[in-house]
C-alpha positions as a printed Julia matrix, in Angstrom:
436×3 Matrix{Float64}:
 151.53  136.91   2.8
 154.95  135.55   2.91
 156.75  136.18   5.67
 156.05  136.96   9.35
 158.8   138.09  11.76
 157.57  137.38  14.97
 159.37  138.96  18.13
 158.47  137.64  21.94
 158.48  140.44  23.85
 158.62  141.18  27.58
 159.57  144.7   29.07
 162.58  145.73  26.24
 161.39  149.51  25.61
 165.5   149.61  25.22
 165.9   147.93  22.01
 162.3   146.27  20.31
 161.8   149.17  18.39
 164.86  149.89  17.09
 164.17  145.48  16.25
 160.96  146.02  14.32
 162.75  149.41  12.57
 165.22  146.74  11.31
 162.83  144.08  10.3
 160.2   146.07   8.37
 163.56  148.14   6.49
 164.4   144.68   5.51
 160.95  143.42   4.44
 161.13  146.96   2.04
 164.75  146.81   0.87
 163.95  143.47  -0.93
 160.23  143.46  -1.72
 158.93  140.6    0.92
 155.0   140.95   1.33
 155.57  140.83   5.07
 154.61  141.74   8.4
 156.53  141.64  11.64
 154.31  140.43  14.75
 155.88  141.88  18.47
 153.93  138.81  20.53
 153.9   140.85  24.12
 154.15  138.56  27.18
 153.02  141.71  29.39
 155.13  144.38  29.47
 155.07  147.34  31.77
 156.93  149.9   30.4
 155.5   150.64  27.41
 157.26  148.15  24.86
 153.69  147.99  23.24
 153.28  151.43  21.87
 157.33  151.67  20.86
 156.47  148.28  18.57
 153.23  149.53  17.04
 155.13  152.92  15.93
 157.37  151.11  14.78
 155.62  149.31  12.41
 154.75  146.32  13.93
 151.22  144.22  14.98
 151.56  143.51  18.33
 150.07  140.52  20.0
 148.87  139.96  23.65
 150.09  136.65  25.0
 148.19  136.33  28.4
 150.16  133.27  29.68
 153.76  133.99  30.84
 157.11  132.16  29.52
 159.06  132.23  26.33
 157.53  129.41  24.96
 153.86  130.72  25.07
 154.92  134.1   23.81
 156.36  132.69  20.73
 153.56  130.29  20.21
 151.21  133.19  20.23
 152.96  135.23  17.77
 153.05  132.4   15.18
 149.42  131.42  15.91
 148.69  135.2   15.12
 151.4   135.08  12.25
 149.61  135.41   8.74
 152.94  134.66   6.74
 153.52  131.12   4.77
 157.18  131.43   6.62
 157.79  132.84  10.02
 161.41  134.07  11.51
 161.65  134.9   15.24
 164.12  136.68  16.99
 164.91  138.09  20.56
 163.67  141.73  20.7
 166.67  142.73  22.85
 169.14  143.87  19.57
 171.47  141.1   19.18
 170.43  139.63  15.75
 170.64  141.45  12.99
 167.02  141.89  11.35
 168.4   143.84   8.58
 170.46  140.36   7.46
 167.79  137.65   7.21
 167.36  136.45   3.45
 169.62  133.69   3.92
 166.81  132.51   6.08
 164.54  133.69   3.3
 166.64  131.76   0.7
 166.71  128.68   2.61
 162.74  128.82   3.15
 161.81  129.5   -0.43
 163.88  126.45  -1.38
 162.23  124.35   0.45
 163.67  123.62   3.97
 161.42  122.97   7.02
 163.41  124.74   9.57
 166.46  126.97   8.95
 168.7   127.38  12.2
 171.16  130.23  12.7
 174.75  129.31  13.92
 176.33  131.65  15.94
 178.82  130.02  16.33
 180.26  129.96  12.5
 178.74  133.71  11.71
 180.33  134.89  14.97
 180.06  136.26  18.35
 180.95  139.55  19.35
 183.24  140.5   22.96
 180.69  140.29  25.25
 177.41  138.98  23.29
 177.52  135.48  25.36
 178.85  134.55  28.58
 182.02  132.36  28.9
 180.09  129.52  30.76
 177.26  129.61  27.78
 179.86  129.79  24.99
 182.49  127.2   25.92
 180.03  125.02  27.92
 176.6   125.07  27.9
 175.56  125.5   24.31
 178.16  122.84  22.9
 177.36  120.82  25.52
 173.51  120.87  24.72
 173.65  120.86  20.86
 176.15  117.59  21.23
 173.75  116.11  23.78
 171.0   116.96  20.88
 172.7   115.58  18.03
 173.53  111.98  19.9
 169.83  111.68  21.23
 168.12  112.95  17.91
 170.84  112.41  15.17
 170.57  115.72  14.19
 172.98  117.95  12.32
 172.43  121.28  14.02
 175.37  122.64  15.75
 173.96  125.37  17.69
 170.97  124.17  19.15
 169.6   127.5   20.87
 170.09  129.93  18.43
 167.5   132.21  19.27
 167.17  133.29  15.31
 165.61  130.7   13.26
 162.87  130.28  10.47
 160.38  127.64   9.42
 157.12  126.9    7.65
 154.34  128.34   9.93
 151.92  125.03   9.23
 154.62  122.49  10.0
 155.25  124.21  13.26
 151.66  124.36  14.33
 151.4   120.61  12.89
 154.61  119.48  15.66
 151.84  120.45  18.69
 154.97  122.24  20.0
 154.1   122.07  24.38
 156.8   124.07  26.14
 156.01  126.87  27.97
 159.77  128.19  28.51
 162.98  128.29  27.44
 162.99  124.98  26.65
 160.73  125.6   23.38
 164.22  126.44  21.36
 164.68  122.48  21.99
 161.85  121.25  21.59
 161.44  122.76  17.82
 164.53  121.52  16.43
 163.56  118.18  17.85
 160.19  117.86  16.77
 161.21  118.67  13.35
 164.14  116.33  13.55
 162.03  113.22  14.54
 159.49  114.1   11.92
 161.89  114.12   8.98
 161.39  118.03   8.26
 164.11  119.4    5.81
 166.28  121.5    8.29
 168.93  123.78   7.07
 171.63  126.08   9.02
 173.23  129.4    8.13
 175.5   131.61   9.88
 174.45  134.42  11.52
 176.07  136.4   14.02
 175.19  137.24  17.65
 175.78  141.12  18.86
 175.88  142.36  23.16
 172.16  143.0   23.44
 171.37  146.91  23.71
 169.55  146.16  27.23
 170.83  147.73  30.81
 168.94  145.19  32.62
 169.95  141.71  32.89
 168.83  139.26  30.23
 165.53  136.89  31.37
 167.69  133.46  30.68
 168.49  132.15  34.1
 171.75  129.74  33.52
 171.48  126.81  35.57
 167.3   127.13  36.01
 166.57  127.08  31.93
 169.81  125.07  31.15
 168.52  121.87  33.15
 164.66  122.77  31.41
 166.8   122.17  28.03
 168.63  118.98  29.43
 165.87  117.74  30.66
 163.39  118.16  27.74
 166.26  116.45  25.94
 166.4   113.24  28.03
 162.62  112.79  28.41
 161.97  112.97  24.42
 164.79  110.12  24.16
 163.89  106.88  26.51
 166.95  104.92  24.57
 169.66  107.39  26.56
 167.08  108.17  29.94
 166.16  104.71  30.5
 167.32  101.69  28.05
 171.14  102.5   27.7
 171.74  102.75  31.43
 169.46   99.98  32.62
 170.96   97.69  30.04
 174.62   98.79  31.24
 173.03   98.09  34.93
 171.58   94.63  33.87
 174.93   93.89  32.33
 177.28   94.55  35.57
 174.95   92.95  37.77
 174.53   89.52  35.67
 178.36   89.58  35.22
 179.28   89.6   39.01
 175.62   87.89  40.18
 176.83   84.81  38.18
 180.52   84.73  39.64
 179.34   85.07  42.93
 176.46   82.94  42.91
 179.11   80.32  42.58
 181.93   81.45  45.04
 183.68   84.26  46.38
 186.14   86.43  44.3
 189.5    87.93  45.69
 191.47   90.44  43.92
 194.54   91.06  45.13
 193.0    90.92  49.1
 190.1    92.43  48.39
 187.21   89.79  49.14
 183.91   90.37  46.8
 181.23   87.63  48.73
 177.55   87.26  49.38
 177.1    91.08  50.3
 178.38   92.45  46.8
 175.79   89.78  45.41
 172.9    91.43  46.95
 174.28   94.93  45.6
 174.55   93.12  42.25
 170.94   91.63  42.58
 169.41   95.16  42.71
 171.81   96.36  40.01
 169.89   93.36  37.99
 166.19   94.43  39.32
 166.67   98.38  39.01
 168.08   97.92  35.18
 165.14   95.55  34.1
 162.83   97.94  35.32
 164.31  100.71  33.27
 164.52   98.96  30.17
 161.12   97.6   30.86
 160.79  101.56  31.09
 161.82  102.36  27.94
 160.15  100.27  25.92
 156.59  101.73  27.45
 158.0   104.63  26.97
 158.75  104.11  23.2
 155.53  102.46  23.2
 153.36  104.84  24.24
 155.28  107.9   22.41
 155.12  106.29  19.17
 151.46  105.78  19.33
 150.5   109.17  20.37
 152.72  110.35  17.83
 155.41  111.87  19.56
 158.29  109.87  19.13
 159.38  108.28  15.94
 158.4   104.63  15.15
 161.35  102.12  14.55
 161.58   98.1   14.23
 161.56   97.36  18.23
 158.65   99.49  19.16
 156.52   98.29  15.75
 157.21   94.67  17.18
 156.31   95.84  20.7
 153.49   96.84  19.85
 152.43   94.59  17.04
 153.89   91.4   18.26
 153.69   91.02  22.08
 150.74   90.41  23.85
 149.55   89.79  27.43
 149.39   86.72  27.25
 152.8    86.22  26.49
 153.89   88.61  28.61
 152.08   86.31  31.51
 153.9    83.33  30.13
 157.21   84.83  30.17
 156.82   86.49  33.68
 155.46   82.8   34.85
 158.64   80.79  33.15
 160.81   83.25  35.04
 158.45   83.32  38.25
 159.18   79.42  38.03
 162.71   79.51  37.78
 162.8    81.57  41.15
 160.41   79.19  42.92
 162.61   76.31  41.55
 165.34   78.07  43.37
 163.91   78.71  46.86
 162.57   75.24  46.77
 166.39   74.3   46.63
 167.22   76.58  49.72
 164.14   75.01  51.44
 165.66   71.81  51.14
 168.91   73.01  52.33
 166.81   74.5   55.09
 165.72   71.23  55.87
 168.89   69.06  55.53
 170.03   71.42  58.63
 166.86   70.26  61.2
 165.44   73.8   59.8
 168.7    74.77  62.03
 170.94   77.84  62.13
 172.54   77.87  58.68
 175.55   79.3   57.27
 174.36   82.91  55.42
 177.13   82.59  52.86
 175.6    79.29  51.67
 172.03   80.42  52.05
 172.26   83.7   49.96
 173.63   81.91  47.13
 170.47   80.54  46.29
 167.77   82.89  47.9
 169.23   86.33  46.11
 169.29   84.71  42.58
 165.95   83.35  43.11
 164.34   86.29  44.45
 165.66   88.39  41.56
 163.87   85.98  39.49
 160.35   86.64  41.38
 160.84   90.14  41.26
 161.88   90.31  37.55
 158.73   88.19  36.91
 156.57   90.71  38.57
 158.09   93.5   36.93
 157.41   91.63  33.57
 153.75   90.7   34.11
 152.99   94.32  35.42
 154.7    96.05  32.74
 153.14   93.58  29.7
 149.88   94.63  31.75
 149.98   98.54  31.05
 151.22   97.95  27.46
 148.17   96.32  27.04
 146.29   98.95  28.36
 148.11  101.54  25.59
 147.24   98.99  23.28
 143.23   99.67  24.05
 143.18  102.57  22.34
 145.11  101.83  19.11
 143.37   98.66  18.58
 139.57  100.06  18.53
 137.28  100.13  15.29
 138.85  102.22  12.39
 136.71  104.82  10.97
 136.19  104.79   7.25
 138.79  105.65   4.5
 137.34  108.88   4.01
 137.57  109.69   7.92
 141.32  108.55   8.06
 142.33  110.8    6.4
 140.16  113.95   7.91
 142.59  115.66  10.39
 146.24  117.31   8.85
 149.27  114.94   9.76
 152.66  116.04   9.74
 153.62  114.52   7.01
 151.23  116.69   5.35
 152.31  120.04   6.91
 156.29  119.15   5.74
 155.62  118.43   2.21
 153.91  121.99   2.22
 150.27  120.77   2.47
 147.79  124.04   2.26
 144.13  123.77   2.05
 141.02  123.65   4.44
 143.17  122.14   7.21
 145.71  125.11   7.83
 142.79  127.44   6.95
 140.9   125.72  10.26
 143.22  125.91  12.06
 144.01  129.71  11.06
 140.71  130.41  12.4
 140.07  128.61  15.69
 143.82  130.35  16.9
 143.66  133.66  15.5
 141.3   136.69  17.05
 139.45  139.38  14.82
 141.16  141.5   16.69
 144.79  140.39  15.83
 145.41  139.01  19.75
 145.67  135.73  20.99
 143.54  134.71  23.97
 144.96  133.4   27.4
 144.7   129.5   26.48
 147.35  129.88  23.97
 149.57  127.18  26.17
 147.13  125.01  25.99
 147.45  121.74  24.69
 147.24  120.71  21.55
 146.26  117.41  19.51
 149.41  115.47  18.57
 148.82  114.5   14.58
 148.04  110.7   14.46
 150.35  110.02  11.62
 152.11  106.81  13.38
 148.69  105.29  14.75
């Protein structure tokens, strides 16, 4: 079969079968050997029997949440491509063979933009149009590098094996981000088209809670990019507080009255301590993404991981621990040229902030060097034959198109006899090991 067009589905007797109407006259009107797949997420009020007399298979998805609906429907998909769409009547399932097009040509993921096919009075509040969705798809594009420009577009298609290749997690909302980025980091050929977004034919109010499923986005976003969570802003933070920690390690600054002394020091000392530890951070981060094979490998984390050891890590925390000690054993001797006396704080804190920075950026070093090592356990036990490297699909597989026993495995330990997916259909799945 060709082409599945999967639906989530929760309580929208209102409009899903006037949907699946659309989608099956479309599958007719241009000869697709299709099937369109209404993946219910419980619905009360009958949305089930409107669907299947409508045309369409529909699937039980036990486990609530956009995300597990949709990842039920394309388990239970049968098509090589799959196109999903709200069941609520604002795409147009009588328009999709530009998707079509796009797929048979060879692209990965094709993403609707609603925002060059158009939006209709109405179809998408003010704060979503002019704020959120820009907002998030720009946010996207400077993590990820990618090139989509409307990042939640709920109308999108893709291969049905790359997807289930990604290991795709997200039980909400947030599953519209997660796709696009998931195919981004893994190189997938991703496409756009414009399509155009109509006021949904629903009296009720949508499920998409603003500020609750924006944040799940933005917050996806940051944690699948360490560089822009932790490295850019603890490198800014290191760099502010080595600037000023150095000026005033040697003497007061005044500018224009306004005295900066040994208490701006200590602010700048944990401006030094708190941006180490992030950019210590985001290198474990990296680390430990790139070998489970969620993030994408570049120079610094194949060096990281490659290159440093504990034991350097020990020497370099030691050097640094030493330099600190140096330090206080200059302040003790200060100490002691004053009878171990009252001394003057200005004088003192000079020397015992820098060094003390020191000792704590040593610890941080040694402990962080410590649990890279322990990621490094894993990666670095016996390899299995050539044969047996090569057992399990990787991603790089899935996006050059890769059929064969893999796909068909995994066809059958996700789909039911009966057409339904059970209630572990959020559960996790293995990451591909493409990077290890």
């Amino acid at each position: 079969m060709e082409l599945s067009v999967v639906m989530p589905c929760l309580n929208e007797a209102e409009t899903v079968e006037t949907c699946v109407r659309k989608a099956v006259a479309f599958l007719e009107a241009h000869g697709i050997d299709g099937e369109v797949v209404v993946a219910d997420n419980g619905s009360t009020d009958g949305s089930q029997a409107l669907a299947e007399g409508a045309g369409a298979r529909v699937v039980p998805v036990a486990l609530k949440g956009y995300g597990n609906a949709l990842m039920g429907g394309i388990r239970a998909a049968k098509g090589t491509y799959v196109i999903m769409g709200d069941a609520d009547d604002s795409y147009d399932f009588t328009d999709l063979m530009p998707f079509v097009t796009e797929l048979r040509d060879g692209a990965d993921l094709v993403m609707g933009n609603r925002f060059e096919g158009g939006i209709a009075p109405g179809a998408m509040p003010p704060l979503h149009r002019y704020l959120g969705n820009p907002v998030l798809s720009f946010v996207g594009r400077l993590f990820f590098g990618s090139k989509i420009g409307d990042f939640h577009c709920g109308l999108r298609g893709f291969r049905r094996d790359t997807a289930l290749a990604l290991g795709l997690q997200s039980s909400g909302m947030e599953f519209a981000s997660e796709l696009v980025v998931k195919m981004t980091l893994s190189e997938a050929k991703i496409t756009e088209v414009p399509t155009t977004l109509a006021k949904d034919g629903r009296s009720r109010p949508p499920h998409l809670n603003t500020w609750r499923d924006g944040w799940r986005h933005l917050r996806f976003l940051l944690l699948y990019s360490p560089r822009w969570l932790f490295l850019i802003p603890g490198v800014v933070l290191m760099a502010l507080g080595l600037v000023a920690g150095v000026a005033l390690a040697v003497t007061p600054i005044d500018i224009r009255g306004v005295v900066f002394d040994v208490d701006t020091l200590v602010g700048a000392s944990a401006a030094v301590v708190i941006g180490f530890q992030a950019v210590v951070f985001s290198l474990l981060t990296k680390a430990y993404g790139v070998t489970e094979g969620f993030l994408r490998p570049d120079k610094r984390a194949a060096w990281l991981l490659e290159k440093w050891s504990f034991e350097k890590g020990l020497i370099s925390g030691g050097l640094l621990a030493l330099a600190g000690l140096v330090g206080v054993g200059f302040s003790v001797v200060h100490w002691h040229g004053a009878q171990f006396g009252e001394l003057n704080a200005r004088e003192t804190l000079r020397m015992v902030v820098p060094s003390a920075t020191a000792l704590m950026m040593s610890c941080q070093l040694i402990l962080g060097t410590a649990f890279l090592s322990i990621l490094g356990i894993r990666r670095s036990s016996h390899p299995g034959t050539a044969s047996q490297a090569h057992e399990q699909l990787t991603l790089a597989d899935a996006v050059g198109g890769a059929q064969g026993t893999a796909d068909e495995k995994a066809e059958d330990e996700n789909l039911l006899d009966a057409g339904t997916v059970d209630e572990n259909v959020g559960e996790e799945r293995s990451v591909p090991e493409q990077t290890r």
